[in-house]
């Protein structure tokens, strides 16, 4: 064999070996999943086809649920918007950092020392975006672009018109692209949110994390006439039309992911930020209560996960779960190790879904907004109201929270009271209370966005 031929063979073999090694490495490291977090606002527990509604039309969400996992025992950390969102985005009980009351005053927001899920995903190569409602602070330090989001399109407050209104004089209701006022493109906010979401996805080269924070179906009750026409026999046509439009918007985003071949590798989570509200004609049956209180209708929410590449569809998961679990779930899905100094209060839901284990991610969950508190412990539910005292319910046998059993089950009652007391040792004084309202805004938010504001803590008293 000539030297040239020997050399050629050697190079050929080396190429084969290294080529095989490289392709094996590529196979072992599949691309990171995209993450799409869809949060509805004040959606009723029963107001989706997959939750049992026969009146409302949600075909796109029903289809996702059919191919995903429906959580039947999933909670948010507060029964009103802002603290629920603070718990979700930080993965921490919001009472541990003062974000306990609703509606931050103009100069405050979610503690800037808290790390958000967007911070960690952004640091790990995700293109991060939020679309729609923010409600976690208004000025520079609290703005989405300061909290881990590369891109923000939406409004900073808790609600706004669904129709274009030009440049709103109330800046927390104006539409922003990042830190700038933007004209409202489109005709109806829910549909425009879908269009903006599709644009964000198309512009992302890296895997993306998109927090689609829907305005719907929170009041005001603004609906398209064409959608309302579908519900002419309903006694709540505006609400039904708003939910229908919400489902259409989600369908548009999901169809787009499918069309570009990214649907199977996108982890989609859908939930509501709190229970249905009397303000919007929502329906929480079979649960008692609504937005703003500690009954199940305020705190237990529709919750569904869809990720065909990793998780078998058609499951119902009954374990006690929480919006606190989403931060660790996303890190787990993305293969990101939790930063050592980051203490999260939830746990990844991925193993429960992949291994199809019907045990609970949590033994207990805690809830408190100022003086009203609650605990879930297995099938038990404790509620404490300042002017009323305690009640203890057995949700398995009394899902509608009717029979107070604290005297019959005094050991369980004492156990849960003690657990609540111990949990409260980790809470801090709320940074603001319900007497401090954004209606009192005298600061020009638009200017505040452009400059750093020092963090000022307000004594709740
Ligand atoms: Ca809400």
Short mmCIF file of C-alpha atoms and ligand atoms in Angstrom, two decimals:
data_model
loop_
_atom_site.label_atom_id
_atom_site.label_comp_id
_atom_site.label_asym_id
_atom_site.label_seq_id
_atom_site.Cartn_x
_atom_site.Cartn_y
_atom_site.Cartn_z
CA UNK A 1 0.00 0.00 0.00
CA UNK A 2 1.47 3.40 -0.97
CA UNK A 3 2.01 6.12 1.62
CA UNK A 4 -0.56 8.33 -0.16
CA UNK A 5 -3.17 5.57 -0.07
CA UNK A 6 -2.42 4.88 3.62
CA UNK A 7 -2.78 8.57 4.42
CA UNK A 8 -6.06 8.74 2.50
CA UNK A 9 -7.46 5.77 4.41
CA UNK A 10 -6.34 7.24 7.73
CA UNK A 11 -8.03 10.57 6.97
CA UNK A 12 -11.14 8.70 5.79
CA UNK A 13 -11.33 6.66 9.04
CA UNK A 14 -10.74 9.75 11.22
CA UNK A 15 -13.49 11.58 9.34
CA UNK A 16 -15.87 8.68 9.83
CA UNK A 17 -15.14 8.35 13.55
CA UNK A 18 -15.36 12.08 14.32
CA UNK A 19 -18.34 12.54 12.03
CA UNK A 20 -20.20 9.78 13.87
CA UNK A 21 -19.18 11.25 17.24
CA UNK A 22 -20.39 14.70 16.21
CA UNK A 23 -23.76 13.49 14.96
CA UNK A 24 -24.19 11.39 18.12
CA UNK A 25 -23.57 14.50 20.20
CA UNK A 26 -26.09 16.41 18.16
CA UNK A 27 -28.66 13.68 18.66
CA UNK A 28 -28.07 13.67 22.40
CA UNK A 29 -28.67 17.38 22.64
CA UNK A 30 -32.07 18.15 21.13
CA UNK A 31 -32.91 21.79 20.71
CA UNK A 32 -34.30 23.48 23.80
CA UNK A 33 -38.08 23.72 23.86
CA UNK A 34 -39.88 26.97 23.35
CA UNK A 35 -42.02 27.99 26.30
CA UNK A 36 -45.40 29.63 25.86
CA UNK A 37 -47.11 30.71 29.07
CA UNK A 38 -50.71 31.78 28.44
CA UNK A 39 -52.41 33.56 31.32
CA UNK A 40 -56.11 34.43 31.13
CA UNK A 41 -57.44 37.16 33.40
CA UNK A 42 -60.43 36.56 35.72
CA UNK A 43 -61.56 33.52 33.73
CA UNK A 44 -64.31 31.45 35.36
CA UNK A 45 -63.39 27.92 36.46
CA UNK A 46 -66.21 26.45 34.40
CA UNK A 47 -65.93 28.69 31.34
CA UNK A 48 -64.05 26.41 28.97
CA UNK A 49 -65.28 23.40 27.05
CA UNK A 50 -62.63 21.18 28.64
CA UNK A 51 -63.71 22.38 32.08
CA UNK A 52 -67.29 21.36 31.42
CA UNK A 53 -68.96 24.37 29.84
CA UNK A 54 -71.55 23.54 27.22
CA UNK A 55 -72.46 27.19 26.75
CA UNK A 56 -69.13 28.79 25.86
CA UNK A 57 -67.10 27.92 22.77
CA UNK A 58 -63.37 27.25 23.24
CA UNK A 59 -62.46 24.74 20.49
CA UNK A 60 -58.77 25.61 20.32
CA UNK A 61 -58.16 25.27 24.04
CA UNK A 62 -60.25 22.11 24.15
CA UNK A 63 -58.06 20.62 21.46
CA UNK A 64 -54.89 21.49 23.37
CA UNK A 65 -56.38 20.00 26.53
CA UNK A 66 -57.32 16.81 24.70
CA UNK A 67 -53.70 16.39 23.69
CA UNK A 68 -52.29 17.68 26.95
CA UNK A 69 -52.65 17.32 30.72
CA UNK A 70 -55.58 18.87 32.60
CA UNK A 71 -54.78 19.76 36.22
CA UNK A 72 -57.84 19.42 38.45
CA UNK A 73 -56.31 20.67 41.68
CA UNK A 74 -54.19 23.64 40.62
CA UNK A 75 -54.04 26.96 42.44
CA UNK A 76 -52.72 30.43 42.02
CA UNK A 77 -51.17 32.22 45.00
CA UNK A 78 -53.78 34.99 45.25
CA UNK A 79 -57.36 35.53 44.21
CA UNK A 80 -56.60 38.93 42.66
CA UNK A 81 -54.43 39.92 39.74
CA UNK A 82 -51.22 41.59 40.82
CA UNK A 83 -50.08 39.39 43.74
CA UNK A 84 -51.01 36.26 41.78
CA UNK A 85 -48.77 37.40 38.95
CA UNK A 86 -45.96 38.31 41.37
CA UNK A 87 -46.01 34.77 42.81
CA UNK A 88 -46.12 33.20 39.38
CA UNK A 89 -43.29 35.14 37.82
CA UNK A 90 -40.90 34.84 40.78
CA UNK A 91 -41.83 31.30 41.82
CA UNK A 92 -42.03 32.60 45.41
CA UNK A 93 -44.91 33.24 47.74
CA UNK A 94 -45.37 36.97 47.16
CA UNK A 95 -46.05 37.56 50.87
CA UNK A 96 -42.32 36.83 51.44
CA UNK A 97 -41.40 40.02 49.58
CA UNK A 98 -44.25 42.39 50.35
CA UNK A 99 -46.30 42.03 47.17
CA UNK A 100 -49.41 40.99 49.06
CA UNK A 101 -52.07 43.59 48.22
CA UNK A 102 -53.43 44.22 44.77
CA UNK A 103 -52.60 47.14 42.45
CA UNK A 104 -49.18 48.58 43.23
CA UNK A 105 -49.13 52.34 43.80
CA UNK A 106 -47.38 54.32 41.08
CA UNK A 107 -43.92 54.27 42.61
CA UNK A 108 -43.87 50.58 43.58
CA UNK A 109 -43.95 47.13 42.04
CA UNK A 110 -42.52 43.63 42.44
CA UNK A 111 -39.37 43.82 44.59
CA UNK A 112 -36.48 44.33 42.18
CA UNK A 113 -34.24 42.05 44.23
CA UNK A 114 -36.46 39.13 43.25
CA UNK A 115 -35.35 37.09 40.24
CA UNK A 116 -38.03 36.38 37.66
CA UNK A 117 -38.41 33.34 35.44
CA UNK A 118 -37.68 35.64 32.50
CA UNK A 119 -34.36 36.70 34.09
CA UNK A 120 -33.11 33.11 34.25
CA UNK A 121 -34.41 32.07 30.83
CA UNK A 122 -32.92 35.21 29.28
CA UNK A 123 -29.54 34.48 30.87
CA UNK A 124 -29.67 31.00 29.40
CA UNK A 125 -30.15 31.95 25.79
CA UNK A 126 -33.89 32.34 25.53
CA UNK A 127 -35.45 35.21 23.63
CA UNK A 128 -37.94 36.46 26.22
CA UNK A 129 -41.13 38.39 25.58
CA UNK A 130 -44.29 39.46 27.35
CA UNK A 131 -47.39 40.43 25.48
CA UNK A 132 -50.40 42.13 27.10
CA UNK A 133 -51.02 42.91 30.74
CA UNK A 134 -48.13 43.52 33.14
CA UNK A 135 -49.51 44.88 36.44
CA UNK A 136 -46.28 44.39 38.41
CA UNK A 137 -45.14 48.02 38.59
CA UNK A 138 -44.98 50.99 36.33
CA UNK A 139 -41.71 52.86 36.51
CA UNK A 140 -38.28 52.10 35.09
CA UNK A 141 -37.06 49.51 37.58
CA UNK A 142 -40.32 47.58 37.58
CA UNK A 143 -40.91 47.67 33.84
CA UNK A 144 -40.86 44.31 31.97
CA UNK A 145 -37.68 45.34 30.16
CA UNK A 146 -36.01 45.62 33.59
CA UNK A 147 -37.36 42.24 34.72
CA UNK A 148 -35.87 39.84 32.20
CA UNK A 149 -37.98 40.50 29.14
CA UNK A 150 -36.19 41.39 25.91
CA UNK A 151 -39.48 42.49 24.43
CA UNK A 152 -42.66 44.00 25.82
CA UNK A 153 -45.80 44.84 23.92
CA UNK A 154 -48.81 45.70 26.02
CA UNK A 155 -50.01 47.85 28.89
CA UNK A 156 -48.62 48.35 32.36
CA UNK A 157 -51.82 48.48 34.43
CA UNK A 158 -54.53 46.00 35.30
CA UNK A 159 -56.97 46.56 32.46
CA UNK A 160 -57.77 48.85 29.56
CA UNK A 161 -60.16 49.24 26.67
CA UNK A 162 -60.18 46.43 24.12
CA UNK A 163 -60.58 49.02 21.40
CA UNK A 164 -58.09 51.60 20.10
CA UNK A 165 -58.23 54.86 21.98
CA UNK A 166 -55.17 56.62 20.64
CA UNK A 167 -52.67 57.74 23.22
CA UNK A 168 -54.41 57.27 26.52
CA UNK A 169 -53.91 60.11 28.97
CA UNK A 170 -53.71 57.42 31.63
CA UNK A 171 -50.34 55.96 30.91
CA UNK A 172 -50.85 52.65 32.66
CA UNK A 173 -53.59 51.98 30.12
CA UNK A 174 -51.60 53.05 27.06
CA UNK A 175 -50.04 50.54 24.70
CA UNK A 176 -46.26 50.34 24.84
CA UNK A 177 -43.66 48.65 22.74
CA UNK A 178 -40.85 48.22 25.22
CA UNK A 179 -40.60 51.63 26.94
CA UNK A 180 -42.29 53.67 24.24
CA UNK A 181 -45.89 54.57 23.56
CA UNK A 182 -47.08 52.82 20.42
CA UNK A 183 -50.17 53.33 18.31
CA UNK A 184 -52.71 50.56 18.79
CA UNK A 185 -52.64 48.53 15.59
CA UNK A 186 -55.67 46.43 14.79
CA UNK A 187 -59.30 46.59 15.85
CA UNK A 188 -59.63 44.48 18.98
CA UNK A 189 -57.04 43.99 21.69
CA UNK A 190 -57.38 40.20 22.01
CA UNK A 191 -56.83 39.71 18.27
CA UNK A 192 -53.98 42.21 18.24
CA UNK A 193 -52.32 40.28 21.05
CA UNK A 194 -52.33 37.20 18.82
CA UNK A 195 -50.81 39.16 15.92
CA UNK A 196 -48.10 40.56 18.16
CA UNK A 197 -47.38 37.10 19.56
CA UNK A 198 -46.95 35.68 16.06
CA UNK A 199 -44.56 38.54 15.18
CA UNK A 200 -42.52 37.89 18.32
CA UNK A 201 -42.25 34.18 17.51
CA UNK A 202 -41.19 34.92 13.95
CA UNK A 203 -38.47 37.30 15.09
CA UNK A 204 -36.99 34.90 17.64
CA UNK A 205 -33.93 33.08 16.35
CA UNK A 206 -33.18 31.46 19.70
CA UNK A 207 -35.70 29.32 21.56
CA UNK A 208 -38.30 31.68 22.92
CA UNK A 209 -40.13 32.24 26.16
CA UNK A 210 -43.35 34.11 25.52
CA UNK A 211 -45.63 35.18 28.35
CA UNK A 212 -48.92 35.76 26.56
CA UNK A 213 -50.66 37.72 29.27
CA UNK A 214 -54.17 38.09 27.93
CA UNK A 215 -56.36 41.02 28.87
CA UNK A 216 -59.38 38.78 28.38
CA UNK A 217 -61.83 38.17 29.84
CA UNK A 218 -61.25 40.86 32.52
CA UNK A 219 -63.67 43.81 32.42
CA UNK A 220 -64.45 46.16 30.68
CA UNK A 221 -66.98 44.04 28.83
CA UNK A 222 -65.88 44.93 25.33
CA UNK A 223 -66.73 42.41 22.62
CA UNK A 224 -66.89 42.38 18.84
CA UNK A 225 -70.44 42.44 17.50
CA UNK A 226 -69.59 39.56 15.16
CA UNK A 227 -68.57 37.41 18.15
CA UNK A 228 -71.58 38.44 20.22
CA UNK A 229 -73.87 37.35 17.36
CA UNK A 230 -72.79 33.76 18.06
CA UNK A 231 -74.21 34.01 21.58
CA UNK A 232 -77.49 35.80 20.99
CA UNK A 233 -79.32 33.29 23.20
CA UNK A 234 -76.87 33.65 26.09
CA UNK A 235 -77.66 35.78 29.11
CA UNK A 236 -74.01 36.90 29.09
CA UNK A 237 -73.24 37.53 25.40
CA UNK A 238 -70.37 39.98 26.03
CA UNK A 239 -68.49 37.59 28.27
CA UNK A 240 -69.12 34.60 26.00
CA UNK A 241 -67.84 36.60 23.03
CA UNK A 242 -64.73 37.73 24.93
CA UNK A 243 -63.88 34.13 25.86
CA UNK A 244 -64.52 33.03 22.28
CA UNK A 245 -62.15 35.74 21.01
CA UNK A 246 -59.57 34.68 23.60
CA UNK A 247 -59.76 31.12 22.31
CA UNK A 248 -59.46 32.35 18.71
CA UNK A 249 -56.31 34.32 19.62
CA UNK A 250 -54.75 31.28 21.26
CA UNK A 251 -55.70 29.19 18.23
CA UNK A 252 -53.96 31.65 15.93
CA UNK A 253 -50.70 31.40 17.90
CA UNK A 254 -50.90 27.61 18.19
CA UNK A 255 -51.68 27.19 14.49
CA UNK A 256 -48.71 29.38 13.66
CA UNK A 257 -46.42 27.23 15.79
CA UNK A 258 -47.79 24.19 13.99
CA UNK A 259 -47.24 25.77 10.57
CA UNK A 260 -43.59 26.55 11.29
CA UNK A 261 -42.99 23.10 12.78
CA UNK A 262 -42.47 24.28 16.37
CA UNK A 263 -45.64 23.11 18.10
CA UNK A 264 -44.39 19.72 19.30
CA UNK A 265 -41.29 21.28 20.80
CA UNK A 266 -43.14 24.09 22.57
CA UNK A 267 -44.15 23.67 26.19
CA UNK A 268 -47.52 25.43 26.48
CA UNK A 269 -49.08 26.20 29.84
CA UNK A 270 -52.53 27.74 30.11
CA UNK A 271 -54.11 29.02 33.34
CA UNK A 272 -56.07 31.92 34.78
CA UNK A 273 -54.52 34.44 37.19
CA UNK A 274 -57.45 34.06 39.60
CA UNK A 275 -61.01 32.86 39.65
CA UNK A 276 -63.91 34.37 37.77
CA UNK A 277 -65.17 37.75 38.92
CA UNK A 278 -68.70 39.01 39.50
CA UNK A 279 -67.66 41.98 37.35
CA UNK A 280 -67.53 39.95 34.15
CA UNK A 281 -70.36 37.39 34.43
CA UNK A 282 -67.95 34.47 34.70
CA UNK A 283 -68.98 31.14 36.20
CA UNK A 284 -66.89 29.22 38.75
CA UNK A 285 -69.23 26.26 39.24
CA UNK A 286 -68.92 23.79 40.81
CA UNK A 287 -66.72 25.87 43.07
CA UNK A 288 -67.87 28.38 45.68
CA UNK A 289 -66.78 32.00 45.72
CA UNK A 290 -65.03 34.19 43.21
CA UNK A 291 -62.17 36.59 42.59
CA UNK A 292 -61.02 38.31 45.75
CA UNK A 293 -61.97 35.75 48.37
CA UNK A 294 -60.49 32.58 49.82
CA UNK A 295 -63.08 30.11 48.63
CA UNK A 296 -62.08 27.70 45.90
CA UNK A 297 -63.71 29.82 43.20
CA UNK A 298 -61.17 32.57 43.90
CA UNK A 299 -58.04 30.44 44.07
CA UNK A 300 -58.43 27.21 42.10
CA UNK A 301 -58.07 27.81 38.39
CA UNK A 302 -58.27 26.10 35.01
CA UNK A 303 -54.74 24.79 34.37
CA UNK A 304 -53.48 22.80 31.43
CA UNK A 305 -50.13 21.75 29.94
CA UNK A 306 -49.39 20.71 26.35
CA UNK A 307 -45.99 19.44 25.17
CA UNK A 308 -46.37 16.58 22.67
CA UNK A 309 -42.65 15.94 22.34
CA UNK A 310 -42.31 14.95 26.00
CA UNK A 311 -45.71 14.48 27.59
CA UNK A 312 -48.45 12.07 26.66
CA UNK A 313 -51.79 13.76 26.03
CA UNK A 314 -55.16 12.81 27.41
CA UNK A 315 -54.08 12.88 31.07
CA UNK A 316 -55.88 14.35 34.05
CA UNK A 317 -53.62 15.16 36.99
CA UNK A 318 -55.23 15.43 40.41
CA UNK A 319 -52.20 16.26 42.59
CA UNK A 320 -52.12 19.50 44.56
CA UNK A 321 -50.26 21.94 42.30
CA UNK A 322 -49.58 25.64 42.06
CA UNK A 323 -48.60 28.45 39.74
CA UNK A 324 -45.46 28.48 41.95
CA UNK A 325 -44.47 25.30 40.11
CA UNK A 326 -44.16 26.97 36.73
CA UNK A 327 -40.75 28.60 37.29
CA UNK A 328 -39.06 25.28 38.25
CA UNK A 329 -41.06 23.48 35.53
CA UNK A 330 -39.69 25.82 32.87
CA UNK A 331 -36.10 25.47 34.12
CA UNK A 332 -36.50 21.69 34.14
CA UNK A 333 -37.94 21.64 30.62
CA UNK A 334 -35.14 23.85 29.32
CA UNK A 335 -32.42 21.79 31.03
CA UNK A 336 -31.32 24.81 33.06
CA UNK A 337 -29.88 24.19 36.48
CA UNK A 338 -31.46 26.37 39.15
CA UNK A 339 -29.04 29.07 40.31
CA UNK A 340 -27.75 28.04 43.75
CA UNK A 341 -28.82 31.23 45.49
CA UNK A 342 -32.34 31.05 44.05
CA UNK A 343 -34.86 29.59 46.50
CA UNK A 344 -38.14 28.68 44.83
CA UNK A 345 -41.32 27.61 46.60
CA UNK A 346 -42.60 25.28 43.89
CA UNK A 347 -41.40 22.11 42.22
CA UNK A 348 -41.12 20.96 38.61
CA UNK A 349 -44.29 19.36 37.32
CA UNK A 350 -42.48 17.59 34.47
CA UNK A 351 -41.75 14.31 36.36
CA UNK A 352 -45.37 14.05 37.46
CA UNK A 353 -46.55 14.33 33.87
CA UNK A 354 -43.84 12.24 32.21
CA UNK A 355 -43.98 9.43 34.75
CA UNK A 356 -47.73 9.84 35.15
CA UNK A 357 -47.53 9.79 38.92
CA UNK A 358 -50.78 10.80 40.56
CA UNK A 359 -49.25 12.05 43.78
CA UNK A 360 -49.13 15.65 44.96
CA UNK A 361 -46.30 18.04 44.19
CA UNK A 362 -47.29 19.81 47.45
CA UNK A 363 -48.44 18.60 50.85
CA UNK A 364 -49.68 22.08 51.70
CA UNK A 365 -50.35 25.39 49.98
CA UNK A 366 -50.77 28.77 51.71
CA UNK A 367 -52.72 31.89 50.81
CA UNK A 368 -52.91 35.29 52.44
CA UNK A 369 -53.93 38.76 51.40
CA UNK A 370 -53.66 41.16 54.28
CA UNK A 371 -55.99 39.81 56.97
CA UNK A 372 -57.61 36.92 55.08
CA UNK A 373 -55.67 33.64 54.88
CA UNK A 374 -56.19 30.03 53.80
CA UNK A 375 -54.35 26.70 53.77
CA UNK A 376 -54.78 23.61 51.63
CA UNK A 377 -53.52 20.42 53.29
CA UNK A 378 -54.43 17.25 51.42
CA UNK A 379 -58.20 17.19 51.18
CA UNK A 380 -58.54 19.84 53.91
CA UNK A 381 -59.02 23.58 53.57
CA UNK A 382 -58.67 26.11 56.37
CA UNK A 383 -59.84 29.72 55.98
CA UNK A 384 -59.14 32.51 58.45
CA UNK A 385 -60.91 35.85 58.40
CA UNK A 386 -60.13 38.58 60.91
CA UNK A 387 -63.71 39.42 61.74
CA UNK A 388 -65.01 35.87 61.55
CA UNK A 389 -62.40 33.42 62.82
CA UNK A 390 -61.59 30.03 61.30
CA UNK A 391 -63.46 27.43 59.26
CA UNK A 392 -62.29 23.96 58.24
CA UNK A 393 -63.67 22.16 55.20
CA UNK A 394 -63.22 18.66 53.80
CA UNK A 395 -63.05 19.34 50.06
CA UNK A 396 -63.29 15.67 49.14
CA UNK A 397 -66.71 15.26 50.74
CA UNK A 398 -67.75 18.89 50.71
CA UNK A 399 -66.32 20.51 47.58
CA UNK A 400 -68.66 23.49 47.92
CA UNK A 401 -67.16 24.45 51.31
CA UNK A 402 -70.35 24.35 53.35
CA UNK A 403 -69.75 22.35 56.53
CA UNK A 404 -67.31 23.74 59.07
CA UNK A 405 -65.62 20.71 60.67
CA UNK A 406 -63.11 22.40 62.96
CA UNK A 407 -64.81 21.06 66.11
CA UNK A 408 -65.15 17.48 64.83
CA UNK A 409 -61.57 17.35 63.52
CA UNK A 410 -59.77 19.42 66.12
CA UNK A 411 -56.37 17.73 65.62
CA UNK A 412 -56.41 18.50 61.89
CA UNK A 413 -57.64 22.01 62.68
CA UNK A 414 -54.77 22.63 65.12
CA UNK A 415 -52.24 21.16 62.71
CA UNK A 416 -53.28 23.55 59.95
CA UNK A 417 -53.46 26.58 62.23
CA UNK A 418 -49.91 25.85 63.36
CA UNK A 419 -48.75 25.34 59.77
CA UNK A 420 -50.21 28.71 58.80
CA UNK A 421 -48.58 30.39 61.77
CA UNK A 422 -45.19 28.89 60.87
CA UNK A 423 -45.55 29.89 57.25
CA UNK A 424 -46.44 33.44 58.28
CA UNK A 425 -43.12 33.72 60.11
CA UNK A 426 -41.50 34.03 56.67
CA UNK A 427 -43.80 36.80 55.49
CA UNK A 428 -42.97 40.52 55.61
CA UNK A 429 -45.17 43.56 56.03
CA UNK A 430 -46.99 44.33 52.77
CA UNK A 431 -45.32 47.16 50.86
CA UNK A 432 -48.71 48.74 50.23
CA UNK A 433 -52.30 48.07 51.14
CA UNK A 434 -55.67 48.39 49.53
CA UNK A 435 -56.03 52.02 50.54
CA UNK A 436 -53.23 52.94 48.19
CA UNK A 437 -54.81 52.92 44.78
CA UNK A 438 -53.56 53.60 41.33
CA UNK A 439 -56.57 55.89 40.98
CA UNK A 440 -54.56 58.30 43.09
CA UNK A 441 -51.90 58.53 40.45
CA UNK A 442 -50.47 62.01 40.22
CA UNK A 443 -47.13 61.06 38.76
CA UNK A 444 -46.67 61.09 35.05
CA UNK A 445 -45.89 57.42 34.48
CA UNK A 446 -44.55 58.05 31.03
CA UNK A 447 -41.79 60.24 32.40
CA UNK A 448 -41.11 57.81 35.23
CA UNK A 449 -40.48 55.07 32.74
CA UNK A 450 -37.59 57.04 31.40
CA UNK A 451 -35.74 57.50 34.66
CA UNK A 452 -34.63 55.35 37.56
CA UNK A 453 -36.79 55.64 40.63
CA UNK A 454 -35.52 54.74 44.07
CA UNK A 455 -37.48 51.98 45.78
CA UNK A 456 -39.66 53.43 48.50
CA UNK A 457 -41.39 51.20 50.98
CA UNK A 458 -44.75 52.29 52.30
CA UNK A 459 -45.78 51.48 55.80
CA UNK A 460 -49.11 49.69 55.47
CA UNK A 461 -50.42 51.60 58.46
CA1 LIG B 1 -57.18 38.72 37.39
#
